[in-house]
mmCIF file of C-alpha atoms and ligand atoms in Angstrom:
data_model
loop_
_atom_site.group_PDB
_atom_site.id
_atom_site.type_symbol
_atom_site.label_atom_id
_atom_site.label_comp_id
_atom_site.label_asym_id
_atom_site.label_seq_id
_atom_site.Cartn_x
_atom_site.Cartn_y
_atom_site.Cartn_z
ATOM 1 C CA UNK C 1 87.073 51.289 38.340
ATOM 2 C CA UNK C 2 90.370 51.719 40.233
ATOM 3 C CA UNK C 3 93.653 50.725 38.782
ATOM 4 C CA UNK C 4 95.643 48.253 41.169
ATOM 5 C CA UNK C 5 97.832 50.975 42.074
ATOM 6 C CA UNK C 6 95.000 53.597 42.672
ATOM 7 C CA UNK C 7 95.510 55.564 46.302
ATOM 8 C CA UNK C 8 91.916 57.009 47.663
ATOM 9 C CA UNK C 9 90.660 59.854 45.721
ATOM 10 C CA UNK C 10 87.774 61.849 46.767
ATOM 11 C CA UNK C 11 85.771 63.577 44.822
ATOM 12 C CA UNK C 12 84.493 67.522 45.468
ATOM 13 C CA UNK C 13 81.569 68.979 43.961
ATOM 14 C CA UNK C 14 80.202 72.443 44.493
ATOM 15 C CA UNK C 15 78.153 74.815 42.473
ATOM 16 C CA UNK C 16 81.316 77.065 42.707
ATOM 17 C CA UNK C 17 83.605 78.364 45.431
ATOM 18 C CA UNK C 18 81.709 77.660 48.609
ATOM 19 C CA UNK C 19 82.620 74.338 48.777
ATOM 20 C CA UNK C 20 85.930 75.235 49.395
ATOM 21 C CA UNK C 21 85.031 75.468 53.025
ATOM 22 C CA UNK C 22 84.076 71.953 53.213
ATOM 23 C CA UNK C 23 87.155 71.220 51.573
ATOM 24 C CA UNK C 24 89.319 73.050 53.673
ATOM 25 C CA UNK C 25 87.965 70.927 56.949
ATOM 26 C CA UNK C 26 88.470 67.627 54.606
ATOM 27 C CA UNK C 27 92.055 67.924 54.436
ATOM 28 C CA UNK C 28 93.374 68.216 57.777
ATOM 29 C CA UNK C 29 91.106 65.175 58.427
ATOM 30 C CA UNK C 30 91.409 63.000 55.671
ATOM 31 C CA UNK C 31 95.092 64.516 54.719
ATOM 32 C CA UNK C 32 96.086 60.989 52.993
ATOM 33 C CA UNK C 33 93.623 61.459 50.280
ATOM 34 C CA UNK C 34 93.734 62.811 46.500
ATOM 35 C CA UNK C 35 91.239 65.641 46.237
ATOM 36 C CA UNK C 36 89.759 66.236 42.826
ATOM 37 C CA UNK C 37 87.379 69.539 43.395
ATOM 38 C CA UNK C 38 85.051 70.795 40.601
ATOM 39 C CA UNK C 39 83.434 74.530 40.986
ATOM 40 C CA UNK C 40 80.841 74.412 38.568
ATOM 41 C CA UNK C 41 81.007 78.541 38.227
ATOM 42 C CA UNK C 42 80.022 78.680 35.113
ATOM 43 C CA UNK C 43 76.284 77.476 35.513
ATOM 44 C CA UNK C 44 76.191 79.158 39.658
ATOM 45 C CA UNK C 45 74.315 80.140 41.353
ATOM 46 C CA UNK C 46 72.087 77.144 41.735
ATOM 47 C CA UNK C 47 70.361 78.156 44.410
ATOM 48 C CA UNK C 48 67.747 80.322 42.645
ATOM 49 C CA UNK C 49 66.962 77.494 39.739
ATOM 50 C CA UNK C 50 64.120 75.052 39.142
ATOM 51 C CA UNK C 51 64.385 71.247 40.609
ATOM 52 C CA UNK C 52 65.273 70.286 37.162
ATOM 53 C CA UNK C 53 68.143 72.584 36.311
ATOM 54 C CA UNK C 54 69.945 71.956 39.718
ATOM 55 C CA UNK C 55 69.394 68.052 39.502
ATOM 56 C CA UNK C 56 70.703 68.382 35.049
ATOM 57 C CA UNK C 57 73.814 70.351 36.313
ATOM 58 C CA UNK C 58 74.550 68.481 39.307
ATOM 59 C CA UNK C 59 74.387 64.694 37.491
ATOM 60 C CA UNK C 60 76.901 66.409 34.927
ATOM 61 C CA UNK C 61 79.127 67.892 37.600
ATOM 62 C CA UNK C 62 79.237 64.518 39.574
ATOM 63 C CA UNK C 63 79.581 62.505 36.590
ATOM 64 C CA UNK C 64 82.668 64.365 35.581
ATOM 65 C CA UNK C 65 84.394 63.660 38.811
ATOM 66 C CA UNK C 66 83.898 59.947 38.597
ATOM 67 C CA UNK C 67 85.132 59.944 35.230
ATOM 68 C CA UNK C 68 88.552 61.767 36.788
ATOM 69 C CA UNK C 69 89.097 58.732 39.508
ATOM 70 C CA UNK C 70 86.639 59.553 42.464
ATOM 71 C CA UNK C 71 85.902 56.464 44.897
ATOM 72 C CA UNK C 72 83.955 59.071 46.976
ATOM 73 C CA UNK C 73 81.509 61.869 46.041
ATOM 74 C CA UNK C 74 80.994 64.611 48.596
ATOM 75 C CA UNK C 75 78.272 67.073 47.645
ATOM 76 C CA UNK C 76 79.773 70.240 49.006
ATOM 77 C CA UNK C 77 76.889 72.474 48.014
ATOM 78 C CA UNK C 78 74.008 72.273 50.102
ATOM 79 C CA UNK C 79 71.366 73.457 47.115
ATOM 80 C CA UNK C 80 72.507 70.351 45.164
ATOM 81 C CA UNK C 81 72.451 67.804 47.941
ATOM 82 C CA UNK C 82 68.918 68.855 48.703
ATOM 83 C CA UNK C 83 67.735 68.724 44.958
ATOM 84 C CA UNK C 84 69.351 66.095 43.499
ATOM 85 C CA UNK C 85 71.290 63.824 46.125
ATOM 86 C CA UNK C 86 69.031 60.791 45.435
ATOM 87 C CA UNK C 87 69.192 60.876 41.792
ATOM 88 C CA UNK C 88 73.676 60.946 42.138
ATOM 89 C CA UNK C 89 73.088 58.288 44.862
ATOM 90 C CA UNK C 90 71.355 56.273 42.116
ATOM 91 C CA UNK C 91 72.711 57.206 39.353
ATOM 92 C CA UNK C 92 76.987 56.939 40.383
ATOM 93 C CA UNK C 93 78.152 53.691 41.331
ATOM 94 C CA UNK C 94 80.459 55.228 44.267
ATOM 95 C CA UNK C 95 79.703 55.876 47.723
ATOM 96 C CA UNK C 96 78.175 59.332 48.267
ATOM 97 C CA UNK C 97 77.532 62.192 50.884
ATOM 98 C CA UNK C 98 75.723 65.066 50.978
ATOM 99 C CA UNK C 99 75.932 67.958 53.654
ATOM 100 C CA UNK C 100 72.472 68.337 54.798
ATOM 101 C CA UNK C 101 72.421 65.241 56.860
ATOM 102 C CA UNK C 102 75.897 65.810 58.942
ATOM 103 C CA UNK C 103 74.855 69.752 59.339
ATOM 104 C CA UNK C 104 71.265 68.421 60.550
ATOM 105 C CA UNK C 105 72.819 66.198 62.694
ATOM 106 C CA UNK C 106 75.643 68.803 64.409
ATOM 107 C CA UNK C 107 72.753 70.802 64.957
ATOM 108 C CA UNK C 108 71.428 68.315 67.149
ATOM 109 C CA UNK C 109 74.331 67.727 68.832
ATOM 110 C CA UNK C 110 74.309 70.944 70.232
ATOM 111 C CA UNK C 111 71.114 71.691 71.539
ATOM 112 C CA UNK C 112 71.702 73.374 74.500
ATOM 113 C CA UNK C 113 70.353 77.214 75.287
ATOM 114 C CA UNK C 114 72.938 79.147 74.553
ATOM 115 C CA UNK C 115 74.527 81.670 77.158
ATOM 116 C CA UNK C 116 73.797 85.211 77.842
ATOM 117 C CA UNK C 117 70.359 85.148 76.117
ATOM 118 C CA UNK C 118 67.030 87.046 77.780
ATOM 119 C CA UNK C 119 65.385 83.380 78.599
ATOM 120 C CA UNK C 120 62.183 82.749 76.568
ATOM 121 C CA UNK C 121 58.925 81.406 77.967
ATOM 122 C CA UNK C 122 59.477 78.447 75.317
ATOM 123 C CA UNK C 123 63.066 77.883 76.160
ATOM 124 C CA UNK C 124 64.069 74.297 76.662
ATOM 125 C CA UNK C 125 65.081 75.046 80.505
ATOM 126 C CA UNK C 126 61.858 76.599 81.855
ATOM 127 C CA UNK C 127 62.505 78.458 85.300
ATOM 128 C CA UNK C 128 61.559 76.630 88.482
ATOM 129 C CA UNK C 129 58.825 78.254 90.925
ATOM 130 C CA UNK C 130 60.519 79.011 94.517
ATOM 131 C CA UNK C 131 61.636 75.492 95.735
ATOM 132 C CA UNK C 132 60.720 73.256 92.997
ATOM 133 C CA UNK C 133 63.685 71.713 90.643
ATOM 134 C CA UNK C 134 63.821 72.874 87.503
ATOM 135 C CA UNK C 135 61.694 71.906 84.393
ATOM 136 C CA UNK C 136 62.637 70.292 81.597
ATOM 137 C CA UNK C 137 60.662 71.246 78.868
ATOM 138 C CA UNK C 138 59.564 69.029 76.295
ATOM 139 C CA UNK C 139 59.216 71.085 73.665
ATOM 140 C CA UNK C 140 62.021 70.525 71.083
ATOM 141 C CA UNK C 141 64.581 72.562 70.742
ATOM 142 C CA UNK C 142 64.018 75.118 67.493
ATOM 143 C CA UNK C 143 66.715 75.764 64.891
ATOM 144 C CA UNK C 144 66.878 78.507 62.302
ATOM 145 C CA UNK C 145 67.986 77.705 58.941
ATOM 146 C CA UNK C 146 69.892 79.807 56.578
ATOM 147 C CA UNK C 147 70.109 78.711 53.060
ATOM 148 C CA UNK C 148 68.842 79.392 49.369
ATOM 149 C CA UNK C 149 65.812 79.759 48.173
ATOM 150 C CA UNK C 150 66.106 76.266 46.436
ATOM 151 C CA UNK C 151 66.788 74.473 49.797
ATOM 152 C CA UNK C 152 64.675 76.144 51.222
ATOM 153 C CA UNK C 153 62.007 75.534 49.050
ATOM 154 C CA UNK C 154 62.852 71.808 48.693
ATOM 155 C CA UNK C 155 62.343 71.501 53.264
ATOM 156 C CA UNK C 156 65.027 69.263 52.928
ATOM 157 C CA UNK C 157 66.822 70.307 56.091
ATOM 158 C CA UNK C 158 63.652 70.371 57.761
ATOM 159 C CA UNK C 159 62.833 67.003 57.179
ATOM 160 C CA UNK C 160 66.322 65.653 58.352
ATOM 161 C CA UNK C 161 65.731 68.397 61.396
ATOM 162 C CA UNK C 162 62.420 66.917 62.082
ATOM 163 C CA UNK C 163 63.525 63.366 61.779
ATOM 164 C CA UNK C 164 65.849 64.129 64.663
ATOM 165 C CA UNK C 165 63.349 65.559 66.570
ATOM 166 C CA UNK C 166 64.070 68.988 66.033
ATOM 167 C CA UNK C 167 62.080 71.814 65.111
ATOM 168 C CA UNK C 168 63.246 74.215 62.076
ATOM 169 C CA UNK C 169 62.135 78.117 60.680
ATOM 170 C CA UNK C 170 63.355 77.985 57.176
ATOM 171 C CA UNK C 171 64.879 81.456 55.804
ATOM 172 C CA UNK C 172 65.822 82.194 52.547
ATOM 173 C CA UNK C 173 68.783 84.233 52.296
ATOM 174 C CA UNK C 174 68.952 85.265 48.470
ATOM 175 C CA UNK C 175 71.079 88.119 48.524
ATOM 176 C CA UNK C 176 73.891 86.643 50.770
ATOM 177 C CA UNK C 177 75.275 84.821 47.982
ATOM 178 C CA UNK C 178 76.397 87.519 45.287
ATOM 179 C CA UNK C 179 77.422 89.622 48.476
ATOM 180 C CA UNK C 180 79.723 86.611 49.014
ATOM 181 C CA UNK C 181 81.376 86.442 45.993
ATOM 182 C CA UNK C 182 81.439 90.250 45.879
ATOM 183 C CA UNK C 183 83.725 89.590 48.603
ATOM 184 C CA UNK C 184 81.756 91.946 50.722
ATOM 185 C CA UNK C 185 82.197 89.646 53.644
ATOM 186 C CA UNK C 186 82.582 92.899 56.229
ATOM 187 C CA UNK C 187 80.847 95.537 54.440
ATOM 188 C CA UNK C 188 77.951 97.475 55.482
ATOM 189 C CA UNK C 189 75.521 96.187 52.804
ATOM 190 C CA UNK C 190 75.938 92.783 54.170
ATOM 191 C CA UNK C 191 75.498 93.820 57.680
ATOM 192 C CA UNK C 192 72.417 95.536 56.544
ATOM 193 C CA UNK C 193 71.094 92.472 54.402
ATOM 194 C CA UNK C 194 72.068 90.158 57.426
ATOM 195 C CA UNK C 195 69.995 92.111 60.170
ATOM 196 C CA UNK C 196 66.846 92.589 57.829
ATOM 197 C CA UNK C 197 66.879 88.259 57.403
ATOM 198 C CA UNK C 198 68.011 87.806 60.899
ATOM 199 C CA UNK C 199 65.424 90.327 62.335
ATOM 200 C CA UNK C 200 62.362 88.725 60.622
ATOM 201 C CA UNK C 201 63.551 84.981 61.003
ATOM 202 C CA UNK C 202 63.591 85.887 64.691
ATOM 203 C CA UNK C 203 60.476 87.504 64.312
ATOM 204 C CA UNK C 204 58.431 84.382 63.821
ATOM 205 C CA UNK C 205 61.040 81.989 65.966
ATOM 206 C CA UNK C 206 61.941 84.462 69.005
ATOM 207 C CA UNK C 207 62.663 81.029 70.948
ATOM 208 C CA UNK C 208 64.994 79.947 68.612
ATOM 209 C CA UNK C 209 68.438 78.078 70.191
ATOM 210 C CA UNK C 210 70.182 77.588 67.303
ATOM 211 C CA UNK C 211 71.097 78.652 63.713
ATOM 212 C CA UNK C 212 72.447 76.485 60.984
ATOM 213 C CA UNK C 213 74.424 77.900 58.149
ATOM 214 C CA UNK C 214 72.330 75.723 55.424
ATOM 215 C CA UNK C 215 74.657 77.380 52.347
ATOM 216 C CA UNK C 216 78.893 76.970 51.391
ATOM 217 C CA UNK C 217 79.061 80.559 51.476
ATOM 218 C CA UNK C 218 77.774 81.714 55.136
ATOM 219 C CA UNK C 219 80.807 80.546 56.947
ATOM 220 C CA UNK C 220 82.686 83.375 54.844
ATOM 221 C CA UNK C 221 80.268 85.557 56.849
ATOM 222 C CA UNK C 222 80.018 84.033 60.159
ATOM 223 C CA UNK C 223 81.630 86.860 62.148
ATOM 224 C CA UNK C 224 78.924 89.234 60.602
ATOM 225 C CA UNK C 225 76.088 86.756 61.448
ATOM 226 C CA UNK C 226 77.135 86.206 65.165
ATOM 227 C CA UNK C 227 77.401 90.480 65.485
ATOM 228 C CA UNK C 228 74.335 90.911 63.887
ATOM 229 C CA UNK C 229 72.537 88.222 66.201
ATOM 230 C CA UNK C 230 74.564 89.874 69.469
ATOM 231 C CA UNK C 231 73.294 93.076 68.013
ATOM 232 C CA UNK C 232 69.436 91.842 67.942
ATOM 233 C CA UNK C 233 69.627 90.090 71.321
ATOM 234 C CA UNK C 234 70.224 86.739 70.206
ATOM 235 C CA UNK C 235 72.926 85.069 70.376
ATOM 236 C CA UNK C 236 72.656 81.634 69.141
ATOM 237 C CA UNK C 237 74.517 79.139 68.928
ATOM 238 C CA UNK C 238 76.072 78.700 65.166
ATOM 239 C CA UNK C 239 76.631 75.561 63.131
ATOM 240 C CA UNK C 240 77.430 74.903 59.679
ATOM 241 C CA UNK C 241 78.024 71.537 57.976
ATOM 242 C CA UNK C 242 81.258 71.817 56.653
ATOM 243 C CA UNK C 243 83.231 69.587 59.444
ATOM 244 C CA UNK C 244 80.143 67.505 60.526
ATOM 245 C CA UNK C 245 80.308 66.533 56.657
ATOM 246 C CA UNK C 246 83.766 66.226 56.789
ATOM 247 C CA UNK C 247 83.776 63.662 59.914
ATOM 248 C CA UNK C 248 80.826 62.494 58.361
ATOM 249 C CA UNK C 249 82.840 61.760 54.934
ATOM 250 C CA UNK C 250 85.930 60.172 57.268
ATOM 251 C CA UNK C 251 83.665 57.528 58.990
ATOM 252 C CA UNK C 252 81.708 56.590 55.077
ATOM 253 C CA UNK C 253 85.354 55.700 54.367
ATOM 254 C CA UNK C 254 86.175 53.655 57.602
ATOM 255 C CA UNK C 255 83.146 51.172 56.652
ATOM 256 C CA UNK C 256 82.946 51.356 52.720
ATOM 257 C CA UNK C 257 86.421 52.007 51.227
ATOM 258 C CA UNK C 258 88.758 50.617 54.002
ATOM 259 C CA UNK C 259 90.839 48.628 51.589
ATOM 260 C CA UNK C 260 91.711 51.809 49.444
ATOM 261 C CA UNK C 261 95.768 52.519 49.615
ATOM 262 C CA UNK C 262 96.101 55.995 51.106
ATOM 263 C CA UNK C 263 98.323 58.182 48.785
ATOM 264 C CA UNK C 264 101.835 58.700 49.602
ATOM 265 C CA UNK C 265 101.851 61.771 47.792
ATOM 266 C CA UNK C 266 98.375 63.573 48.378
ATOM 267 C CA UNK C 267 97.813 65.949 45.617
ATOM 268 C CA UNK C 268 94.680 68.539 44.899
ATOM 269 C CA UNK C 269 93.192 69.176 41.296
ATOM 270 C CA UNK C 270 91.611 71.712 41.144
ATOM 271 C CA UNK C 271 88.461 72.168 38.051
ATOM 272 C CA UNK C 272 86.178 75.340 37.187
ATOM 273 C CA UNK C 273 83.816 75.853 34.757
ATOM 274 C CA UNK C 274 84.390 79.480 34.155
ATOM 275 C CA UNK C 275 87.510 81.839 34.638
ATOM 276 C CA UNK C 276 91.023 79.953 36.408
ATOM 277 C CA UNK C 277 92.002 83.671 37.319
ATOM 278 C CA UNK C 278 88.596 84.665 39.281
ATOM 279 C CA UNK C 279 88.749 80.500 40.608
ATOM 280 C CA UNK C 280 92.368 80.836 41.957
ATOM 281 C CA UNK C 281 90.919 84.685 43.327
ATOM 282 C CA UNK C 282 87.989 84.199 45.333
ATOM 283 C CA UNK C 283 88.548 80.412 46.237
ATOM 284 C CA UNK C 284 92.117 80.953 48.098
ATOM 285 C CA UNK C 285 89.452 83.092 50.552
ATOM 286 C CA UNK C 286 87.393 79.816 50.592
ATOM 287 C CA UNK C 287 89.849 77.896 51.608
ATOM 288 C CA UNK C 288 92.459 80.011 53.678
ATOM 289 C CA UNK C 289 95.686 78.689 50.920
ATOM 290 C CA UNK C 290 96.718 79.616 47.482
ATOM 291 C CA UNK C 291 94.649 77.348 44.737
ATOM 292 C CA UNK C 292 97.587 75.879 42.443
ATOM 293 C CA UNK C 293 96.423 73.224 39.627
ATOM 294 C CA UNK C 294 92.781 74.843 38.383
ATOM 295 C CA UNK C 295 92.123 73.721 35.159
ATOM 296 C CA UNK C 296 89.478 74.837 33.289
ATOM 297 C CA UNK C 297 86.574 72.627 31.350
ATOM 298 C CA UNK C 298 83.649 72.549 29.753
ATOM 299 C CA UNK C 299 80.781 71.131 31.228
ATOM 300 C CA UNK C 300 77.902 72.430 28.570
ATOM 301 C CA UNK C 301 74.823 74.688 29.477
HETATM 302 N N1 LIG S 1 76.690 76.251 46.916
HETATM 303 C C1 LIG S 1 75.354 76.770 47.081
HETATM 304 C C2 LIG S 1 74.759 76.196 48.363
HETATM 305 O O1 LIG S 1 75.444 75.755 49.259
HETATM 306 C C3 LIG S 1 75.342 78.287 47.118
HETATM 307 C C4 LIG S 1 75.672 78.929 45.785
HETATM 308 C C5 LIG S 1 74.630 78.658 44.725
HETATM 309 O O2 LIG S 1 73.471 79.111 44.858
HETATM 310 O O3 LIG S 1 74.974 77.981 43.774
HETATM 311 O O4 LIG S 1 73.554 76.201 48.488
#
């Protein structure tokens, strides 16, 4: 429970550096908050485990951050919010938010064709015959989702897609995360391993309007994945959760935590389950500033 003098802390959980990049649209946003961020890199990837490891490692993880002062959990990996977001909702007495929701939801937001694109006989905006208006489809728009084989396996951006009347093609992307945290984020190998998932998405889903970056790590790559897709013949509009979640996260505080004292002094603590060198490395990429304060802990197997 918070002490009297207590100043909003929010709580960051990721399965390692990814979520950096939903950290790094929380602060500009929400700059009068405490961060507290936990990369669990010990125990990543998540993304290729069973339902049962992801949901174990993800309790712990979230646990640990309400034990350090969090009043607000955000779920910065995507894998863990679609495996085990109900059992942290139920089991942490704080308010908390995943990103599948907010990215499901910006992807609705935007569901216009996007420009430049050979029109498809399914495309949203059919093309009038000589002196009739034009149609309006009522097909729903289709969106393309990019994500691990765990999320993808679990539908759970589906669903959300679906329950905002949008259609989805699932893809999982295994590869793109060790390339990643390879740092090969411009390197042939990814371009290669981009066009092959890209290419066969498409393949089933050539009317797609939109892709959705379902994992922390694709932002890091976005510039790759919009070539690629200009290089197929497709270029469609992009979106990934990272400042849906964060607008998302500023509004949950605006109706649940409005009486929390914003902190005169924000600070950012920085956690990691494995190496503070590699942390400090590969997550001042993640989130475009040096990481100061990563401490190192222990969070079991
Ligand atoms: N953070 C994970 C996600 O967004 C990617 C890394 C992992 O597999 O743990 O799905």
């Amino acid at each position: 429970m918070p002490t009297p003098h207590h100043n909003l802390t929010i709580g960051v959980f990721d399965s390692g550096f990814g979520g950096l990049t939903v950290l790094h649209d929380l602060l500009p946003l929400i700059s009068y908050a405490n961060y507290i961020y936990l990369g669990d890199t010990a125990r990543l990837p998540y993304g290729s485990k069973s339902r049962a490891t992801i949901v174990r490692y993800a309790l712990s993880s979230a646990r640990f951050l309400l034990a350090q002062g969090a009043d607000l959990l955000v779920i910065a990996c995507n894998t863990a919010t679609a495996l085990a977001l109900e059992e942290i909702r139920a089991d942490l007495p704080i308010p908390v938010i995943g990103v599948i929701q907010p990215g499901a939801q910006a992807a609705a937001n935007t569901t216009n064709p996007p420009k430049n694109r050979v029109p498809h006989l399914r495309d949203s905006l059919t093309v009038a015959k000589v002196g009739e208006p034009p149609q309006i489809s009522t097909e729903p728009p289709h969106v393309i989702v990019l994500a691990t084989t765990a999320t993808i396996q679990s539908h759970a951006y589906a669903q959300a897609l679906k329950a905002l009347g949008l259609e989805a093609t699932e893809k999982a992307c295994p590869l793109l995360v060790p390339l990643v945290e390879e740092g090969w984020t411009n390197h042939p190998v990814t371009a290669e391993v981009l066009r092959i998932y890209l290419s066969e998405a498409l393949a089933t889903t050539p009317h797609a309007t939109t892709l959705l970056l379902g994992c922390t790590h694709y932002p890091l790559i976005r510039p790759l994945i919009q070539s690629t897709l200009e290089t197929l013949g497709h270029p469609l509009q992009i979106i990934d959760s990272a400042y849906a979640t964060a607008q998302a996260t500023a509004a949950l505080i605006t109706t649940q935590l409005p009486n929390l004292p914003q902190s005169p002094h924000p600070t950012q603590t920085f956690y990691a389950t494995d190496s503070v060198e590699k942390f400090q490395r590969l997550g001042s990429s993640f989130l475009g500033q040096p990481l100061n304060q990563v401490h190192l802990i222990d969070l079991g197997g």
